Amino acid sequence: MTRITAVSPALSGRKEQRPTQEDATSLDIEVDVVVTRILAAPPVLVWRAWTEAKRVSAWWGPQGCEVSDCEIDLRVGGVFRLNLRAPDGTVHPCAGIFREVRAPEHLVLEGVTAEGAAGAGSACGAGLPLGSVVTVTFQAAGDQTRLTLHTRFPNAAARRAAEASGYKEGWPQSFDRLAEELAV
């Protein structure tokens, strides 16, 4: 099951979930969204699923979406880029710059405008919203991995816009696809 923390009650339709004690000091409910999932694979395999273009292409995006043109330059300052095609045929570019890379436990990406994209594209950024900082941690939990995705938006308006564009629903669906891919 995927757990989402720091979700606006106005958008989620349910009572707001408060951060855990360990997150409480670093989370700002106005600009942060945290998605957590336990995956039935060791961290090294989950890391590879996040850092190898062919593997990312197999699971990135909500149900019904397809990835093309995936490029990953796994180093600080390197690029993460892909195009996400929605079921209606719309292509949503996704681009980021790696700010931290610590294999196999920690990635930090900053969302940037995809080269050649018209404007900034979707507020959700196909998973890497413009100006956001996305931190992904891979923590061993026995023979499983606790995957945590912490997105810090540049401001509350950017967070609300991303959620309105499907950010809140997109990551749990992507993690479902990731779990299926890891099971193969």
Short mmCIF file of C-alpha atoms in Angstrom, two decimals:
data_model
loop_
_atom_site.label_atom_id
_atom_site.label_comp_id
_atom_site.label_asym_id
_atom_site.label_seq_id
_atom_site.Cartn_x
_atom_site.Cartn_y
_atom_site.Cartn_z
CA MET A 1 0.00 0.00 0.00
CA THR A 2 1.19 3.48 -0.85
CA ARG A 3 1.16 6.10 1.89
CA ILE A 4 0.88 9.81 1.10
CA THR A 5 1.78 12.35 3.76
CA ALA A 6 1.16 16.09 3.81
CA VAL A 7 -1.75 16.08 1.37
CA SER A 8 -4.10 19.03 1.37
CA PRO A 9 -7.50 17.98 2.75
CA ALA A 10 -9.22 20.25 0.23
CA LEU A 11 -7.80 18.17 -2.62
CA SER A 12 -7.86 14.74 -1.05
CA GLY A 13 -11.43 14.80 0.22
CA ARG A 14 -10.35 13.33 3.56
CA LYS A 15 -8.83 14.44 6.80
CA GLU A 16 -5.26 15.61 6.42
CA GLN A 17 -2.56 13.08 7.25
CA ARG A 18 0.07 14.47 9.58
CA PRO A 19 3.75 13.69 9.11
CA THR A 20 5.28 10.97 11.24
CA GLN A 21 7.44 12.02 14.20
CA GLU A 22 10.61 11.51 12.16
CA ASP A 23 9.27 13.75 9.36
CA ALA A 24 7.69 16.40 11.56
CA THR A 25 10.76 18.60 11.83
CA SER A 26 11.52 18.73 8.12
CA LEU A 27 8.10 18.80 6.45
CA ASP A 28 6.18 21.93 5.53
CA ILE A 29 2.59 20.95 4.79
CA GLU A 30 2.23 23.91 2.42
CA VAL A 31 4.97 22.82 0.01
CA ASP A 32 5.83 19.16 0.70
CA VAL A 33 4.31 15.89 -0.46
CA VAL A 34 5.73 12.56 0.71
CA VAL A 35 4.80 9.24 -0.88
CA THR A 36 6.02 6.00 0.71
CA ARG A 37 5.78 2.44 -0.55
CA ILE A 38 7.18 -0.90 0.62
CA LEU A 39 8.40 -2.88 -2.39
CA ALA A 40 9.13 -6.61 -2.49
CA ALA A 41 12.71 -6.24 -3.74
CA PRO A 42 16.04 -5.27 -2.19
CA PRO A 43 17.23 -1.64 -2.47
CA VAL A 44 19.81 -2.42 -5.16
CA LEU A 45 17.08 -3.68 -7.52
CA VAL A 46 14.77 -0.77 -6.78
CA TRP A 47 17.71 1.60 -7.35
CA ARG A 48 18.32 0.05 -10.77
CA ALA A 49 14.63 0.43 -11.63
CA TRP A 50 15.01 4.17 -10.91
CA THR A 51 18.38 4.73 -12.60
CA GLU A 52 18.39 2.65 -15.80
CA ALA A 53 16.50 4.19 -18.71
CA LYS A 54 15.06 0.91 -20.00
CA ARG A 55 13.71 0.02 -16.55
CA VAL A 56 12.31 3.52 -15.89
CA SER A 57 10.51 3.37 -19.24
CA ALA A 58 8.72 0.20 -18.14
CA TRP A 59 6.98 1.71 -15.09
CA TRP A 60 7.10 5.54 -14.99
CA GLY A 61 3.74 7.26 -15.02
CA PRO A 62 0.15 6.45 -14.14
CA GLN A 63 -1.76 3.48 -15.58
CA GLY A 64 -2.22 3.75 -19.34
CA CYS A 65 0.78 6.02 -19.89
CA GLU A 66 3.86 5.15 -21.94
CA VAL A 67 7.39 6.52 -21.76
CA SER A 68 9.57 7.39 -24.75
CA ASP A 69 12.93 9.07 -25.20
CA CYS A 70 14.18 8.26 -21.71
CA GLU A 71 17.68 9.58 -20.96
CA ILE A 72 19.50 9.21 -17.65
CA ASP A 73 22.97 10.62 -16.98
CA LEU A 74 23.43 9.32 -13.43
CA ARG A 75 25.87 11.81 -11.90
CA VAL A 76 25.60 15.09 -10.03
CA GLY A 77 24.68 17.65 -12.69
CA GLY A 78 23.48 14.89 -15.05
CA VAL A 79 20.07 14.91 -16.69
CA PHE A 80 16.96 12.82 -16.20
CA ARG A 81 14.64 13.28 -19.17
CA LEU A 82 11.69 11.45 -20.69
CA ASN A 83 8.43 12.00 -22.52
CA LEU A 84 5.28 10.60 -20.95
CA ARG A 85 2.44 9.88 -23.39
CA ALA A 86 -1.00 9.94 -21.75
CA PRO A 87 -3.82 7.66 -22.96
CA ASP A 88 -5.32 10.60 -24.90
CA GLY A 89 -2.06 10.97 -26.86
CA THR A 90 -0.86 14.11 -25.08
CA VAL A 91 2.90 14.07 -24.46
CA HIS A 92 4.09 15.44 -21.13
CA PRO A 93 7.83 16.13 -20.99
CA CYS A 94 9.67 15.37 -17.77
CA ALA A 95 13.10 16.76 -17.03
CA GLY A 96 15.36 17.02 -14.03
CA ILE A 97 18.95 17.54 -12.99
CA PHE A 98 20.57 15.19 -10.49
CA ARG A 99 21.66 17.19 -7.42
CA GLU A 100 22.73 14.19 -5.31
CA VAL A 101 23.49 10.57 -6.23
CA ARG A 102 24.39 8.05 -3.49
CA ALA A 103 23.97 4.52 -4.79
CA PRO A 104 21.89 2.57 -3.82
CA GLU A 105 20.21 4.68 -1.17
CA HIS A 106 19.55 8.28 -2.17
CA LEU A 107 18.72 10.43 -5.23
CA VAL A 108 17.90 14.13 -5.39
CA LEU A 109 16.48 15.64 -8.58
CA GLU A 110 15.48 19.20 -9.35
CA GLY A 111 12.65 19.61 -11.86
CA VAL A 112 13.57 21.78 -14.84
CA THR A 113 11.88 22.72 -18.12
CA ALA A 114 12.35 20.02 -20.72
CA GLU A 115 14.41 21.19 -23.68
CA GLY A 116 12.17 21.85 -26.64
CA ALA A 117 8.99 21.76 -24.55
CA ALA A 118 6.36 24.39 -25.17
CA GLY A 119 6.36 26.51 -22.02
CA ALA A 120 6.68 24.77 -18.70
CA GLY A 121 4.20 22.01 -19.63
CA SER A 122 2.05 20.38 -16.99
CA ALA A 123 2.32 21.73 -13.45
CA CYS A 124 2.90 18.11 -12.44
CA GLY A 125 5.94 17.94 -14.73
CA ALA A 126 5.17 14.28 -15.49
CA GLY A 127 6.63 13.52 -12.07
CA LEU A 128 9.29 16.23 -11.73
CA PRO A 129 7.48 19.55 -11.36
CA LEU A 130 9.38 22.64 -12.49
CA GLY A 131 11.37 24.13 -9.62
CA SER A 132 10.64 21.27 -7.24
CA VAL A 133 13.24 19.21 -5.44
CA VAL A 134 12.45 15.50 -5.39
CA THR A 135 14.35 13.32 -2.93
CA VAL A 136 14.07 9.55 -3.33
CA THR A 137 15.36 7.24 -0.60
CA PHE A 138 15.75 3.48 -0.77
CA GLN A 139 15.80 1.96 2.73
CA ALA A 140 16.27 -1.75 3.36
CA ALA A 141 13.39 -3.36 5.24
CA GLY A 142 14.49 -6.98 5.52
CA ASP A 143 14.50 -8.29 1.95
CA GLN A 144 12.20 -5.45 0.88
CA THR A 145 12.68 -1.73 0.26
CA ARG A 146 10.93 1.21 1.83
CA LEU A 147 10.85 3.70 -1.02
CA THR A 148 10.18 7.29 -0.01
CA LEU A 149 9.62 10.10 -2.50
CA HIS A 150 9.67 13.55 -0.90
CA THR A 151 8.75 16.44 -3.17
CA ARG A 152 9.36 20.00 -2.02
CA PHE A 153 7.59 22.46 -4.30
CA PRO A 154 8.93 26.01 -4.69
CA ASN A 155 5.73 27.40 -3.13
CA ALA A 156 2.21 26.42 -2.08
CA ALA A 157 0.69 27.54 -5.39
CA ALA A 158 3.03 25.21 -7.33
CA ARG A 159 2.06 22.33 -5.02
CA ARG A 160 -1.66 22.98 -5.51
CA ALA A 161 -1.23 23.24 -9.29
CA ALA A 162 0.70 19.95 -9.42
CA GLU A 163 -1.93 18.19 -7.33
CA ALA A 164 -4.67 19.56 -9.59
CA SER A 165 -2.71 18.12 -12.56
CA GLY A 166 -2.70 14.62 -11.04
CA TYR A 167 0.50 14.54 -8.99
CA LYS A 168 -1.21 13.02 -5.96
CA GLU A 169 -2.81 10.21 -7.98
CA GLY A 170 0.11 9.70 -10.38
CA TRP A 171 2.81 8.54 -7.99
CA PRO A 172 0.82 5.77 -6.26
CA GLN A 173 -0.18 4.45 -9.71
CA SER A 174 3.45 4.66 -10.85
CA PHE A 175 4.53 2.77 -7.74
CA ASP A 176 1.94 0.07 -8.53
CA ARG A 177 3.55 -0.27 -11.97
CA LEU A 178 7.02 -0.30 -10.38
CA ALA A 179 5.96 -3.12 -8.02
CA GLU A 180 4.67 -5.12 -11.00
CA GLU A 181 7.92 -4.53 -12.89
CA LEU A 182 10.02 -5.65 -9.92
CA ALA A 183 7.93 -8.84 -9.64
CA VAL A 184 8.87 -9.93 -13.18
#
